[in-house]
PDB file of C-alpha atoms and ligand atoms in Angstrom:
ATOM      1  CA  UNK A   1       1.167 -95.741 -85.777  1.00  0.00           C
ATOM      2  CA  UNK A   2       0.732 -98.844 -87.948  1.00  0.00           C
ATOM      3  CA  UNK A   3       1.480 -98.567 -91.646  1.00  0.00           C
ATOM      4  CA  UNK A   4      -1.551 -98.323 -93.857  1.00  0.00           C
ATOM      5  CA  UNK A   5      -1.264 -99.810 -97.327  1.00  0.00           C
ATOM      6  CA  UNK A   6      -3.845-100.081-100.012  1.00  0.00           C
ATOM      7  CA  UNK A   7      -3.493-102.913-102.526  1.00  0.00           C
ATOM      8  CA  UNK A   8      -5.745-103.131-105.562  1.00  0.00           C
ATOM      9  CA  UNK A   9      -5.964-106.895-106.059  1.00  0.00           C
ATOM     10  CA  UNK A  10      -8.490-106.989-108.880  1.00  0.00           C
ATOM     11  CA  UNK A  11      -9.245-103.917-110.965  1.00  0.00           C
ATOM     12  CA  UNK A  12     -11.536-105.175-113.725  1.00  0.00           C
ATOM     13  CA  UNK A  13     -15.295-105.110-113.839  1.00  0.00           C
ATOM     14  CA  UNK A  14     -18.045-107.453-115.026  1.00  0.00           C
ATOM     15  CA  UNK A  15     -15.761-110.019-116.690  1.00  0.00           C
ATOM     16  CA  UNK A  16     -12.095-110.718-116.016  1.00  0.00           C
ATOM     17  CA  UNK A  17      -9.451-110.149-118.669  1.00  0.00           C
ATOM     18  CA  UNK A  18      -5.855-111.303-118.902  1.00  0.00           C
ATOM     19  CA  UNK A  19      -4.804-107.932-117.481  1.00  0.00           C
ATOM     20  CA  UNK A  20      -7.449-107.337-114.884  1.00  0.00           C
ATOM     21  CA  UNK A  21      -8.945-109.660-112.284  1.00  0.00           C
ATOM     22  CA  UNK A  22     -12.363-109.164-110.804  1.00  0.00           C
ATOM     23  CA  UNK A  23     -12.893-106.615-108.027  1.00  0.00           C
ATOM     24  CA  UNK A  24     -11.103-106.852-104.719  1.00  0.00           C
ATOM     25  CA  UNK A  25      -9.108-104.297-102.770  1.00  0.00           C
ATOM     26  CA  UNK A  26      -7.124-104.911 -99.602  1.00  0.00           C
ATOM     27  CA  UNK A  27      -6.309-102.435 -96.881  1.00  0.00           C
ATOM     28  CA  UNK A  28      -3.425-103.623 -94.758  1.00  0.00           C
ATOM     29  CA  UNK A  29      -3.125-101.798 -91.453  1.00  0.00           C
ATOM     30  CA  UNK A  30      -0.246-103.090 -89.384  1.00  0.00           C
ATOM     31  CA  UNK A  31      -0.752-106.847 -89.243  1.00  0.00           C
ATOM     32  CA  UNK A  32      -4.460-106.690 -89.997  1.00  0.00           C
ATOM     33  CA  UNK A  33      -5.883-107.072 -93.486  1.00  0.00           C
ATOM     34  CA  UNK A  34      -9.352-105.956 -94.489  1.00  0.00           C
ATOM     35  CA  UNK A  35     -10.727-107.005 -97.856  1.00  0.00           C
ATOM     36  CA  UNK A  36     -13.291-105.096 -99.850  1.00  0.00           C
ATOM     37  CA  UNK A  37     -15.114-107.361-102.314  1.00  0.00           C
ATOM     38  CA  UNK A  38     -14.054-110.821-103.285  1.00  0.00           C
ATOM     39  CA  UNK A  39     -14.374-111.310-107.029  1.00  0.00           C
ATOM     40  CA  UNK A  40     -13.532-114.640-108.591  1.00  0.00           C
ATOM     41  CA  UNK A  41      -9.820-115.344-108.279  1.00  0.00           C
ATOM     42  CA  UNK A  42      -9.254-113.074-105.270  1.00  0.00           C
ATOM     43  CA  UNK A  43      -7.472-115.839-103.359  1.00  0.00           C
ATOM     44  CA  UNK A  44      -4.860-116.091-106.117  1.00  0.00           C
ATOM     45  CA  UNK A  45      -4.396-112.318-106.120  1.00  0.00           C
ATOM     46  CA  UNK A  46      -3.902-112.393-102.334  1.00  0.00           C
ATOM     47  CA  UNK A  47      -1.129-114.965-102.828  1.00  0.00           C
ATOM     48  CA  UNK A  48       0.468-112.939-105.619  1.00  0.00           C
ATOM     49  CA  UNK A  49       0.402-109.817-103.447  1.00  0.00           C
ATOM     50  CA  UNK A  50       2.148-111.771-100.668  1.00  0.00           C
ATOM     51  CA  UNK A  51      -0.444-110.626 -98.164  1.00  0.00           C
ATOM     52  CA  UNK A  52      -0.795-113.859 -96.182  1.00  0.00           C
ATOM     53  CA  UNK A  53      -4.181-115.317 -95.325  1.00  0.00           C
ATOM     54  CA  UNK A  54      -3.561-115.251 -91.568  1.00  0.00           C
ATOM     55  CA  UNK A  55      -3.951-111.485 -91.261  1.00  0.00           C
ATOM     56  CA  UNK A  56      -7.348-111.375 -92.950  1.00  0.00           C
ATOM     57  CA  UNK A  57      -9.938-110.505 -90.327  1.00  0.00           C
ATOM     58  CA  UNK A  58     -12.838-108.905 -92.143  1.00  0.00           C
ATOM     59  CA  UNK A  59     -14.336-108.945 -95.616  1.00  0.00           C
ATOM     60  CA  UNK A  60     -16.752-106.242 -96.715  1.00  0.00           C
ATOM     61  CA  UNK A  61     -18.880-106.997 -99.778  1.00  0.00           C
ATOM     62  CA  UNK A  62     -20.342-104.075-101.729  1.00  0.00           C
ATOM     63  CA  UNK A  63     -23.216-105.907-103.432  1.00  0.00           C
ATOM     64  CA  UNK A  64     -24.437-109.225-104.691  1.00  0.00           C
ATOM     65  CA  UNK A  65     -23.433-108.960-108.344  1.00  0.00           C
ATOM     66  CA  UNK A  66     -21.363-112.003-109.261  1.00  0.00           C
ATOM     67  CA  UNK A  67     -18.200-110.130-110.178  1.00  0.00           C
ATOM     68  CA  UNK A  68     -17.901-108.915-106.547  1.00  0.00           C
ATOM     69  CA  UNK A  69     -18.718-112.052-104.590  1.00  0.00           C
ATOM     70  CA  UNK A  70     -18.108-115.297-106.462  1.00  0.00           C
ATOM     71  CA  UNK A  71     -14.537-115.453-105.138  1.00  0.00           C
ATOM     72  CA  UNK A  72     -15.845-115.948-101.623  1.00  0.00           C
ATOM     73  CA  UNK A  73     -16.477-119.745-101.646  1.00  0.00           C
ATOM     74  CA  UNK A  74     -12.984-120.642-102.884  1.00  0.00           C
ATOM     75  CA  UNK A  75     -11.437-118.049-100.645  1.00  0.00           C
ATOM     76  CA  UNK A  76     -13.099-119.459 -97.531  1.00  0.00           C
ATOM     77  CA  UNK A  77     -12.270-123.037 -98.519  1.00  0.00           C
ATOM     78  CA  UNK A  78      -8.610-122.103 -98.873  1.00  0.00           C
ATOM     79  CA  UNK A  79      -8.684-120.435 -95.458  1.00  0.00           C
ATOM     80  CA  UNK A  80      -9.913-123.768 -94.090  1.00  0.00           C
ATOM     81  CA  UNK A  81      -6.696-125.391 -95.331  1.00  0.00           C
ATOM     82  CA  UNK A  82      -4.564-122.959 -93.347  1.00  0.00           C
ATOM     83  CA  UNK A  83      -5.541-124.281 -89.908  1.00  0.00           C
ATOM     84  CA  UNK A  84      -7.241-121.036 -89.153  1.00  0.00           C
ATOM     85  CA  UNK A  85      -8.699-120.870 -85.641  1.00  0.00           C
ATOM     86  CA  UNK A  86      -9.916-117.303 -85.362  1.00  0.00           C
ATOM     87  CA  UNK A  87     -13.274-116.138 -86.631  1.00  0.00           C
ATOM     88  CA  UNK A  88     -13.741-114.445 -89.975  1.00  0.00           C
ATOM     89  CA  UNK A  89     -16.180-111.546 -90.147  1.00  0.00           C
ATOM     90  CA  UNK A  90     -18.086-110.880 -93.347  1.00  0.00           C
ATOM     91  CA  UNK A  91     -20.250-107.811 -93.854  1.00  0.00           C
ATOM     92  CA  UNK A  92     -22.480-107.213 -96.828  1.00  0.00           C
ATOM     93  CA  UNK A  93     -25.951-106.457 -98.150  1.00  0.00           C
ATOM     94  CA  UNK A  94     -29.100-108.370 -97.173  1.00  0.00           C
ATOM     95  CA  UNK A  95     -29.023-111.764 -98.889  1.00  0.00           C
ATOM     96  CA  UNK A  96     -25.400-112.527 -98.148  1.00  0.00           C
ATOM     97  CA  UNK A  97     -26.304-114.879 -95.285  1.00  0.00           C
ATOM     98  CA  UNK A  98     -28.614-116.806 -97.619  1.00  0.00           C
ATOM     99  CA  UNK A  99     -25.857-116.987-100.239  1.00  0.00           C
ATOM    100  CA  UNK A 100     -23.515-118.499 -97.663  1.00  0.00           C
ATOM    101  CA  UNK A 101     -26.103-120.978 -96.355  1.00  0.00           C
ATOM    102  CA  UNK A 102     -26.986-122.128 -99.867  1.00  0.00           C
ATOM    103  CA  UNK A 103     -23.323-122.717-100.628  1.00  0.00           C
ATOM    104  CA  UNK A 104     -22.842-124.725 -97.468  1.00  0.00           C
ATOM    105  CA  UNK A 105     -25.874-126.864 -98.306  1.00  0.00           C
ATOM    106  CA  UNK A 106     -25.011-127.348-101.956  1.00  0.00           C
ATOM    107  CA  UNK A 107     -21.318-128.018-101.574  1.00  0.00           C
ATOM    108  CA  UNK A 108     -21.572-129.796 -98.226  1.00  0.00           C
ATOM    109  CA  UNK A 109     -18.786-127.608 -97.037  1.00  0.00           C
ATOM    110  CA  UNK A 110     -17.957-126.484 -93.507  1.00  0.00           C
ATOM    111  CA  UNK A 111     -15.145-124.202 -92.421  1.00  0.00           C
ATOM    112  CA  UNK A 112     -12.917-125.200 -89.531  1.00  0.00           C
ATOM    113  CA  UNK A 113     -13.309-121.692 -88.122  1.00  0.00           C
ATOM    114  CA  UNK A 114     -16.309-119.582 -87.264  1.00  0.00           C
ATOM    115  CA  UNK A 115     -17.750-117.381 -90.023  1.00  0.00           C
ATOM    116  CA  UNK A 116     -19.730-114.459 -88.653  1.00  0.00           C
ATOM    117  CA  UNK A 117     -21.878-112.726 -91.238  1.00  0.00           C
ATOM    118  CA  UNK A 118     -23.577-109.412 -90.684  1.00  0.00           C
ATOM    119  CA  UNK A 119     -26.081-107.978 -93.148  1.00  0.00           C
ATOM    120  CA  UNK A 120     -26.077-104.211 -93.559  1.00  0.00           C
ATOM    121  CA  UNK A 121     -29.370-102.598 -94.535  1.00  0.00           C
ATOM    122  CA  UNK A 122     -28.502 -98.913 -94.454  1.00  0.00           C
ATOM    123  CA  UNK A 123     -26.017 -96.494 -92.920  1.00  0.00           C
ATOM    124  CA  UNK A 124     -23.775 -98.575 -90.705  1.00  0.00           C
ATOM    125  CA  UNK A 125     -20.672 -98.381 -88.584  1.00  0.00           C
ATOM    126  CA  UNK A 126     -18.448-100.982 -86.928  1.00  0.00           C
ATOM    127  CA  UNK A 127     -15.459-100.416 -84.654  1.00  0.00           C
ATOM    128  CA  UNK A 128     -12.031-101.902 -85.196  1.00  0.00           C
ATOM    129  CA  UNK A 129      -8.831-101.570 -83.201  1.00  0.00           C
ATOM    130  CA  UNK A 130      -7.955 -97.894 -83.748  1.00  0.00           C
ATOM    131  CA  UNK A 131     -10.356 -97.329 -86.619  1.00  0.00           C
ATOM    132  CA  UNK A 132     -13.946 -97.698 -87.697  1.00  0.00           C
ATOM    133  CA  UNK A 133     -15.571 -98.837 -90.914  1.00  0.00           C
ATOM    134  CA  UNK A 134     -18.579 -96.913 -92.126  1.00  0.00           C
ATOM    135  CA  UNK A 135     -20.948 -98.039 -94.842  1.00  0.00           C
ATOM    136  CA  UNK A 136     -23.541 -96.157 -96.827  1.00  0.00           C
ATOM    137  CA  UNK A 137     -25.864 -97.256 -99.654  1.00  0.00           C
ATOM    138  CA  UNK A 138     -24.987 -95.884-103.090  1.00  0.00           C
ATOM    139  CA  UNK A 139     -26.715 -95.607-106.454  1.00  0.00           C
ATOM    140  CA  UNK A 140     -26.420 -98.867-108.435  1.00  0.00           C
ATOM    141  CA  UNK A 141     -28.980-101.143-110.115  1.00  0.00           C
ATOM    142  CA  UNK A 142     -29.282-103.244-106.937  1.00  0.00           C
ATOM    143  CA  UNK A 143     -28.620-102.438-103.289  1.00  0.00           C
ATOM    144  CA  UNK A 144     -24.929-101.599-103.010  1.00  0.00           C
ATOM    145  CA  UNK A 145     -22.697-100.246-100.244  1.00  0.00           C
ATOM    146  CA  UNK A 146     -19.647 -97.994-100.257  1.00  0.00           C
ATOM    147  CA  UNK A 147     -17.243 -98.322 -97.332  1.00  0.00           C
ATOM    148  CA  UNK A 148     -14.866 -95.989 -95.522  1.00  0.00           C
ATOM    149  CA  UNK A 149     -12.019 -96.973 -93.230  1.00  0.00           C
ATOM    150  CA  UNK A 150     -11.591 -94.071 -90.820  1.00  0.00           C
ATOM    151  CA  UNK A 151      -8.803 -94.123 -88.262  1.00  0.00           C
ATOM    152  CA  UNK A 152      -9.270 -92.612 -84.835  1.00  0.00           C
ATOM    153  CA  UNK A 153      -7.725 -89.177 -84.413  1.00  0.00           C
ATOM    154  CA  UNK A 154      -4.553 -89.151 -82.368  1.00  0.00           C
ATOM    155  CA  UNK A 155      -3.746 -86.769 -79.523  1.00  0.00           C
ATOM    156  CA  UNK A 156      -1.697 -83.735 -80.573  1.00  0.00           C
ATOM    157  CA  UNK A 157       2.069 -83.424 -80.178  1.00  0.00           C
ATOM    158  CA  UNK A 158       3.299 -83.251 -76.582  1.00  0.00           C
ATOM    159  CA  UNK A 159       4.863 -79.877 -75.716  1.00  0.00           C
ATOM    160  CA  UNK A 160       7.525 -80.665 -73.123  1.00  0.00           C
ATOM    161  CA  UNK A 161       8.231 -76.974 -72.448  1.00  0.00           C
ATOM    162  CA  UNK A 162       4.593 -76.342 -71.497  1.00  0.00           C
ATOM    163  CA  UNK A 163       4.576 -79.374 -69.195  1.00  0.00           C
ATOM    164  CA  UNK A 164       7.756 -78.159 -67.497  1.00  0.00           C
ATOM    165  CA  UNK A 165       6.296 -74.664 -67.035  1.00  0.00           C
ATOM    166  CA  UNK A 166       3.359 -76.249 -65.230  1.00  0.00           C
ATOM    167  CA  UNK A 167       5.893 -78.160 -63.122  1.00  0.00           C
ATOM    168  CA  UNK A 168       4.737 -81.595 -64.229  1.00  0.00           C
ATOM    169  CA  UNK A 169       7.575 -83.917 -63.209  1.00  0.00           C
ATOM    170  CA  UNK A 170       9.097 -85.870 -66.082  1.00  0.00           C
ATOM    171  CA  UNK A 171       8.082 -89.543 -65.951  1.00  0.00           C
ATOM    172  CA  UNK A 172       4.830 -91.515 -66.004  1.00  0.00           C
ATOM    173  CA  UNK A 173       2.675 -88.360 -65.740  1.00  0.00           C
ATOM    174  CA  UNK A 174       3.983 -87.258 -69.155  1.00  0.00           C
ATOM    175  CA  UNK A 175       2.730 -90.514 -70.625  1.00  0.00           C
ATOM    176  CA  UNK A 176      -0.687 -90.166 -69.052  1.00  0.00           C
ATOM    177  CA  UNK A 177      -1.105 -86.660 -70.469  1.00  0.00           C
ATOM    178  CA  UNK A 178       0.029 -87.901 -73.899  1.00  0.00           C
ATOM    179  CA  UNK A 179      -2.645 -90.574 -73.783  1.00  0.00           C
ATOM    180  CA  UNK A 180      -5.256 -87.894 -73.138  1.00  0.00           C
ATOM    181  CA  UNK A 181      -5.722 -88.357 -69.366  1.00  0.00           C
ATOM    182  CA  UNK A 182      -6.184 -85.511 -66.898  1.00  0.00           C
ATOM    183  CA  UNK A 183      -3.699 -85.579 -63.990  1.00  0.00           C
ATOM    184  CA  UNK A 184      -3.501 -83.993 -60.546  1.00  0.00           C
ATOM    185  CA  UNK A 185      -0.117 -82.745 -59.311  1.00  0.00           C
ATOM    186  CA  UNK A 186       0.957 -83.300 -55.692  1.00  0.00           C
ATOM    187  CA  UNK A 187       0.188 -79.599 -54.950  1.00  0.00           C
ATOM    188  CA  UNK A 188      -3.418 -80.104 -56.140  1.00  0.00           C
ATOM    189  CA  UNK A 189      -3.107 -78.407 -59.554  1.00  0.00           C
ATOM    190  CA  UNK A 190      -5.050 -80.293 -62.249  1.00  0.00           C
ATOM    191  CA  UNK A 191      -3.379 -80.428 -65.659  1.00  0.00           C
ATOM    192  CA  UNK A 192      -5.505 -81.234 -68.696  1.00  0.00           C
ATOM    193  CA  UNK A 193      -4.113 -82.852 -71.834  1.00  0.00           C
ATOM    194  CA  UNK A 194      -5.148 -79.735 -73.784  1.00  0.00           C
ATOM    195  CA  UNK A 195      -2.748 -77.689 -71.591  1.00  0.00           C
ATOM    196  CA  UNK A 196       0.257 -79.540 -72.957  1.00  0.00           C
ATOM    197  CA  UNK A 197      -0.815 -81.094 -76.280  1.00  0.00           C
ATOM    198  CA  UNK A 198      -1.040 -79.517 -79.713  1.00  0.00           C
ATOM    199  CA  UNK A 199      -4.159 -79.868 -81.906  1.00  0.00           C
ATOM    200  CA  UNK A 200      -5.563 -83.369 -82.570  1.00  0.00           C
ATOM    201  CA  UNK A 201      -3.855 -85.222 -85.401  1.00  0.00           C
ATOM    202  CA  UNK A 202      -6.338 -86.491 -87.917  1.00  0.00           C
ATOM    203  CA  UNK A 203      -6.517 -90.239 -88.601  1.00  0.00           C
ATOM    204  CA  UNK A 204      -6.264 -91.489 -92.153  1.00  0.00           C
ATOM    205  CA  UNK A 205      -9.347 -92.178 -94.220  1.00  0.00           C
ATOM    206  CA  UNK A 206      -9.728 -94.432 -97.254  1.00  0.00           C
ATOM    207  CA  UNK A 207     -12.990 -94.937 -99.141  1.00  0.00           C
ATOM    208  CA  UNK A 208     -14.028 -97.787-101.449  1.00  0.00           C
ATOM    209  CA  UNK A 209     -16.940 -97.020-103.754  1.00  0.00           C
ATOM    210  CA  UNK A 210     -17.973 -99.570-106.423  1.00  0.00           C
ATOM    211  CA  UNK A 211     -20.426-100.069-108.215  1.00  0.00           C
ATOM    212  CA  UNK A 212     -22.227 -96.772-108.418  1.00  0.00           C
ATOM    213  CA  UNK A 213     -23.386 -93.913-110.532  1.00  0.00           C
ATOM    214  CA  UNK A 214     -21.839 -90.643-109.340  1.00  0.00           C
ATOM    215  CA  UNK A 215     -23.815 -89.827-106.188  1.00  0.00           C
ATOM    216  CA  UNK A 216     -24.062 -87.503-103.211  1.00  0.00           C
ATOM    217  CA  UNK A 217     -23.689 -90.408-100.786  1.00  0.00           C
ATOM    218  CA  UNK A 218     -20.139 -91.056-101.946  1.00  0.00           C
ATOM    219  CA  UNK A 219     -19.320 -87.327-101.975  1.00  0.00           C
ATOM    220  CA  UNK A 220     -20.464 -87.250 -98.340  1.00  0.00           C
ATOM    221  CA  UNK A 221     -18.716 -90.441 -97.238  1.00  0.00           C
ATOM    222  CA  UNK A 222     -15.445 -89.506 -98.944  1.00  0.00           C
ATOM    223  CA  UNK A 223     -15.308 -85.930 -97.611  1.00  0.00           C
ATOM    224  CA  UNK A 224     -11.630 -85.119 -96.962  1.00  0.00           C
ATOM    225  CA  UNK A 225     -10.470 -88.738 -97.479  1.00  0.00           C
ATOM    226  CA  UNK A 226      -6.803 -89.382 -98.131  1.00  0.00           C
ATOM    227  CA  UNK A 227      -7.696 -91.837-100.886  1.00  0.00           C
ATOM    228  CA  UNK A 228     -10.902 -92.573-102.744  1.00  0.00           C
ATOM    229  CA  UNK A 229     -11.039 -95.823-104.687  1.00  0.00           C
ATOM    230  CA  UNK A 230     -13.942 -95.315-107.101  1.00  0.00           C
ATOM    231  CA  UNK A 231     -15.211 -97.241-110.053  1.00  0.00           C
ATOM    232  CA  UNK A 232     -14.817 -95.780-113.515  1.00  0.00           C
ATOM    233  CA  UNK A 233     -16.045 -98.347-115.926  1.00  0.00           C
ATOM    234  CA  UNK A 234     -16.095 -96.357-119.187  1.00  0.00           C
ATOM    235  CA  UNK A 235     -14.909 -93.143-120.792  1.00  0.00           C
ATOM    236  CA  UNK A 236     -17.143 -90.198-121.748  1.00  0.00           C
ATOM    237  CA  UNK A 237     -18.057 -91.793-125.112  1.00  0.00           C
ATOM    238  CA  UNK A 238     -20.107 -94.363-123.198  1.00  0.00           C
ATOM    239  CA  UNK A 239     -21.552 -92.116-120.519  1.00  0.00           C
ATOM    240  CA  UNK A 240     -25.156 -93.007-121.269  1.00  0.00           C
ATOM    241  CA  UNK A 241     -24.390 -96.699-121.220  1.00  0.00           C
ATOM    242  CA  UNK A 242     -22.423 -96.407-117.978  1.00  0.00           C
ATOM    243  CA  UNK A 243     -25.177 -94.548-116.149  1.00  0.00           C
ATOM    244  CA  UNK A 244     -27.886 -96.810-117.534  1.00  0.00           C
ATOM    245  CA  UNK A 245     -26.060 -99.804-116.048  1.00  0.00           C
ATOM    246  CA  UNK A 246     -25.589 -98.108-112.686  1.00  0.00           C
ATOM    247  CA  UNK A 247     -21.951 -97.129-113.244  1.00  0.00           C
ATOM    248  CA  UNK A 248     -19.790 -94.015-113.541  1.00  0.00           C
ATOM    249  CA  UNK A 249     -17.479 -92.762-116.243  1.00  0.00           C
ATOM    250  CA  UNK A 250     -13.952 -91.923-115.143  1.00  0.00           C
ATOM    251  CA  UNK A 251     -14.690 -88.178-115.491  1.00  0.00           C
ATOM    252  CA  UNK A 252     -17.781 -88.549-113.306  1.00  0.00           C
ATOM    253  CA  UNK A 253     -15.712 -90.354-110.679  1.00  0.00           C
ATOM    254  CA  UNK A 254     -13.153 -87.548-110.878  1.00  0.00           C
ATOM    255  CA  UNK A 255     -15.912 -85.006-110.283  1.00  0.00           C
ATOM    256  CA  UNK A 256     -16.960 -86.941-107.146  1.00  0.00           C
ATOM    257  CA  UNK A 257     -13.320 -86.874-105.968  1.00  0.00           C
ATOM    258  CA  UNK A 258     -13.054 -83.135-106.646  1.00  0.00           C
ATOM    259  CA  UNK A 259     -16.240 -82.365-104.751  1.00  0.00           C
ATOM    260  CA  UNK A 260     -15.237 -84.572-101.810  1.00  0.00           C
ATOM    261  CA  UNK A 261     -11.834 -82.863-101.640  1.00  0.00           C
ATOM    262  CA  UNK A 262      -9.910 -86.124-101.444  1.00  0.00           C
ATOM    263  CA  UNK A 263      -6.137 -86.421-101.539  1.00  0.00           C
ATOM    264  CA  UNK A 264      -6.004 -88.975-104.335  1.00  0.00           C
ATOM    265  CA  UNK A 265      -8.426 -90.774-106.620  1.00  0.00           C
ATOM    266  CA  UNK A 266      -7.739 -94.340-107.672  1.00  0.00           C
ATOM    267  CA  UNK A 267      -9.955 -95.560-110.478  1.00  0.00           C
ATOM    268  CA  UNK A 268     -10.876 -99.218-110.590  1.00  0.00           C
ATOM    269  CA  UNK A 269     -13.547-101.542-112.090  1.00  0.00           C
ATOM    270  CA  UNK A 270     -12.242-100.661-115.547  1.00  0.00           C
ATOM    271  CA  UNK A 271     -14.053-102.261-118.471  1.00  0.00           C
ATOM    272  CA  UNK A 272     -12.050-104.950-120.306  1.00  0.00           C
ATOM    273  CA  UNK A 273     -12.638-103.000-123.556  1.00  0.00           C
ATOM    274  CA  UNK A 274      -9.816-100.572-122.603  1.00  0.00           C
ATOM    275  CA  UNK A 275      -6.423-102.114-123.235  1.00  0.00           C
ATOM    276  CA  UNK A 276      -4.737 -98.708-123.286  1.00  0.00           C
ATOM    277  CA  UNK A 277      -6.009 -96.501-120.461  1.00  0.00           C
ATOM    278  CA  UNK A 278      -4.153 -93.288-121.340  1.00  0.00           C
ATOM    279  CA  UNK A 279      -7.281 -91.716-122.800  1.00  0.00           C
ATOM    280  CA  UNK A 280      -9.283 -92.557-119.683  1.00  0.00           C
ATOM    281  CA  UNK A 281      -6.579 -91.125-117.465  1.00  0.00           C
ATOM    282  CA  UNK A 282      -6.508 -87.857-119.430  1.00  0.00           C
ATOM    283  CA  UNK A 283     -10.300 -87.520-119.169  1.00  0.00           C
ATOM    284  CA  UNK A 284     -10.203 -88.028-115.400  1.00  0.00           C
ATOM    285  CA  UNK A 285      -7.159 -85.826-114.787  1.00  0.00           C
ATOM    286  CA  UNK A 286      -8.797 -82.957-116.695  1.00  0.00           C
ATOM    287  CA  UNK A 287     -11.334 -82.910-113.842  1.00  0.00           C
ATOM    288  CA  UNK A 288      -9.181 -84.089-110.929  1.00  0.00           C
ATOM    289  CA  UNK A 289      -5.409 -84.097-111.539  1.00  0.00           C
ATOM    290  CA  UNK A 290      -4.439 -86.325-108.591  1.00  0.00           C
ATOM    291  CA  UNK A 291      -5.885 -89.413-110.268  1.00  0.00           C
ATOM    292  CA  UNK A 292      -4.394 -92.823-110.982  1.00  0.00           C
ATOM    293  CA  UNK A 293      -5.862 -95.776-112.787  1.00  0.00           C
ATOM    294  CA  UNK A 294      -5.284 -98.884-110.726  1.00  0.00           C
ATOM    295  CA  UNK A 295      -3.635-101.981-112.096  1.00  0.00           C
ATOM    296  CA  UNK A 296      -3.871-105.370-110.428  1.00  0.00           C
ATOM    297  CA  UNK A 297      -1.475-105.700-107.466  1.00  0.00           C
ATOM    298  CA  UNK A 298      -0.623-101.994-107.271  1.00  0.00           C
ATOM    299  CA  UNK A 299       0.174-100.707-103.785  1.00  0.00           C
ATOM    300  CA  UNK A 300      -0.068 -97.315-102.155  1.00  0.00           C
ATOM    301  CA  UNK A 301       1.346 -96.389 -98.772  1.00  0.00           C
ATOM    302  CA  UNK A 302      -0.830 -93.833 -97.021  1.00  0.00           C
ATOM    303  CA  UNK A 303       1.257 -91.550 -94.781  1.00  0.00           C
ATOM    304  CA  UNK A 304       0.077 -90.484 -91.316  1.00  0.00           C
ATOM    305  CA  UNK A 305      -0.984 -86.900 -90.682  1.00  0.00           C
ATOM    306  CA  UNK A 306       1.731 -85.208 -88.631  1.00  0.00           C
TER     307      UNK A 306
HETATM  308 ZN1  LIG B   1     -19.186-104.791-110.755  1.00  0.00          ZN
HETATM  309 ZN1  LIG B   2     -22.726-104.305-109.922  1.00  0.00          ZN
END
């Protein structure tokens, strides 16, 4: 199984500060990198994280507020300098194609590689190699999407003893059963993978949800996720303000994490007004103890389910 790493590249919201860049999170799965949002300065954060531009295949944009998308032009121009040949896939809300076309027209800029843009208007799913990405609209002031990376389940553990009892000869037939294929033995007996494999092993699941008020859509999307990256722009003292602007407090995000039964909550999109986040962390952990507040360039390794 490939390693799965989550890297919070930019963890601020609305305006950048010296401590926090604008939103972007990378999920690195084996050699493939998937970016979620591309706030201003994302390309520099990618360099600082040592990710390498070559592995970046897909970019998913949550919504068309400037703090989440204005990094895209510079990012794509830099990719053009890397001799990139393969296509880049960008997914985002309706309007993102127009944004790209307007940029091309205004800046007279063409990439040396193909840019394929897909607009997402509602619940959506796209397949990757060994995983899928799902999107669902959330509750912000404009149309906004949360995304989930969901790995395929893996076949259960191979029980050699069971295979031997059924007189399956050791060799290529073992491999076929492990890959989930049914086989026929020379004597005519058919052996199914379920005869020799343990229960399915769940794939990993990571969810990215910014910007949004606390909402049922994220609770649903994040059900049982290993990690939920959720915005938490303010503390409880500014709850009204947060919700009015289409955002969540850290405690509200923690409540979403608790209800979704996730393994870990990572709070991001933190307002620049908080230099010291200990108070925010205490508020969130009172609701959901397995919470961290992201910093720029923090990394988490997500272990496979055995
Ligand atoms: Zn934002
Ligand atoms: Zn926004």
